[in-house]
Amino acid sequence: MNELTRWIHLDGAVNVRDLGGLATKDGGTTRFGRVYRSDNLQALTERDLGLLVGDLGLRHVVDLRSVAEVTLEGPGPLTRFPEVSIHHLTLFAEGGVNTDVDADRIDADRVLPWQEMDEDTLAELRVTGYYYGYLRERPDSVVAALRALAHDDGAAIVHCAAGKDRTGVVTALALEVAGVTREAIVADYVATGDRIDHILARLRSSPTYRADLDSRPDSDHRPRAEYIQQFLDVLDNRFGGPLTWLGAQGWNEDDTGALRARLRD
């Protein structure tokens, strides 16, 4: 893969790259200009918006942030463009104060979804990995996100806050559907580490994320190959692979064909 051509340089986001140019199991590569991954798109400049919507033909945004994050940070400047569809698909099981049920009550004392977990949930996550929790809690959002990426009326971008964990899980599944090699999926995941200092600096500028980031050393936030490998191993060992898991959630052959057509040469 050519990393120089995969990175998209924006003023208001630092972890943006194309999912094109990745090796597939049959010796091909994924297509450029179809699906992108990113960190938070909240601070996009006018130049960024012109590049994304005008030059790159962006038409679908898959926003994986929680309701709390969107309420605190705002929906983002891409909502100004009627030709761009925003798909807000949180990967957290949200309900109650500060989440889906009472989103209008969020204030400075909010609790974000990742900050409180019961002991049973934590015990399960120690076995399956934190990333599988997204699939367990919100399989509906995962399937809807992949279907949104498969739309063929323009480019799509998937993002969360850092563009690392939630985005990493959804893009790993999309690349699995497209037949990308595991080695290339892992390499794409860990590429976020090249920008991690800039990502953390951006997130620390917002009170939404600052306290959570400062509670852990920076090394804890660096993507490591074993994290995404463990996630994929869980799907292999428990369900017979990502496609089998997706099939159990209502994903079908037409979905697979559409997403492969989007991402394959």
mmCIF file with all atom_site columns, C-alpha atoms in Angstrom, residues 68-69 72-73 107-110 112 114-115 201-214:
data_model
loop_
_atom_site.group_PDB
_atom_site.id
_atom_site.type_symbol
_atom_site.label_atom_id
_atom_site.label_alt_id
_atom_site.label_comp_id
_atom_site.label_asym_id
_atom_site.label_entity_id
_atom_site.label_seq_id
_atom_site.pdbx_PDB_ins_code
_atom_site.Cartn_x
_atom_site.Cartn_y
_atom_site.Cartn_z
_atom_site.occupancy
_atom_site.B_iso_or_equiv
_atom_site.pdbx_formal_charge
_atom_site.auth_seq_id
_atom_site.auth_comp_id
_atom_site.auth_asym_id
_atom_site.auth_atom_id
_atom_site.pdbx_PDB_model_num
ATOM 1  C CA . ALA A 1 68  ? -23.676 12.559 24.677 1.00 0.00 ? 68  ALA A CA 1
ATOM 2  C CA . GLU A 1 69  ? -20.708 13.420 22.462 1.00 0.00 ? 69  GLU A CA 1
ATOM 3  C CA . LEU A 1 72  ? -21.765 18.266 23.848 1.00 0.00 ? 72  LEU A CA 1
ATOM 4  C CA . GLU A 1 73  ? -19.654 18.775 20.737 1.00 0.00 ? 73  GLU A CA 1
ATOM 5  C CA . ASP A 1 107 ? -24.571 19.273 31.154 1.00 0.00 ? 107 ASP A CA 1
ATOM 6  C CA . ALA A 1 108 ? -21.067 19.706 32.509 1.00 0.00 ? 108 ALA A CA 1
ATOM 7  C CA . ASP A 1 109 ? -21.582 16.826 34.967 1.00 0.00 ? 109 ASP A CA 1
ATOM 8  C CA . ARG A 1 110 ? -22.432 14.308 32.250 1.00 0.00 ? 110 ARG A CA 1
ATOM 9  C CA . LEU A 1 112 ? -20.024 9.467  28.907 1.00 0.00 ? 112 LEU A CA 1
ATOM 10 C CA . TRP A 1 114 ? -17.401 4.439  28.321 1.00 0.00 ? 114 TRP A CA 1
ATOM 11 C CA . GLN A 1 115 ? -16.819 5.846  31.815 1.00 0.00 ? 115 GLN A CA 1
ATOM 12 C CA . ALA A 1 201 ? -3.771  17.081 21.431 1.00 0.00 ? 201 ALA A CA 1
ATOM 13 C CA . ARG A 1 202 ? -6.961  17.806 19.500 1.00 0.00 ? 202 ARG A CA 1
ATOM 14 C CA . LEU A 1 203 ? -9.150  15.835 21.911 1.00 0.00 ? 203 LEU A CA 1
ATOM 15 C CA . ARG A 1 204 ? -7.562  17.435 24.969 1.00 0.00 ? 204 ARG A CA 1
ATOM 16 C CA . SER A 1 205 ? -8.629  20.821 23.639 1.00 0.00 ? 205 SER A CA 1
ATOM 17 C CA . SER A 1 206 ? -12.235 19.792 24.339 1.00 0.00 ? 206 SER A CA 1
ATOM 18 C CA . PRO A 1 207 ? -13.653 19.361 27.872 1.00 0.00 ? 207 PRO A CA 1
ATOM 19 C CA . THR A 1 208 ? -15.717 16.467 26.522 1.00 0.00 ? 208 THR A CA 1
ATOM 20 C CA . TYR A 1 209 ? -12.630 14.269 26.296 1.00 0.00 ? 209 TYR A CA 1
ATOM 21 C CA . ARG A 1 210 ? -9.909  15.938 28.362 1.00 0.00 ? 210 ARG A CA 1
ATOM 22 C CA . ALA A 1 211 ? -10.578 14.337 31.756 1.00 0.00 ? 211 ALA A CA 1
ATOM 23 C CA . ASP A 1 212 ? -10.833 10.829 30.331 1.00 0.00 ? 212 ASP A CA 1
ATOM 24 C CA . LEU A 1 213 ? -7.599  11.218 28.376 1.00 0.00 ? 213 LEU A CA 1
ATOM 25 C CA . ASP A 1 214 ? -5.706  12.718 31.291 1.00 0.00 ? 214 ASP A CA 1
#
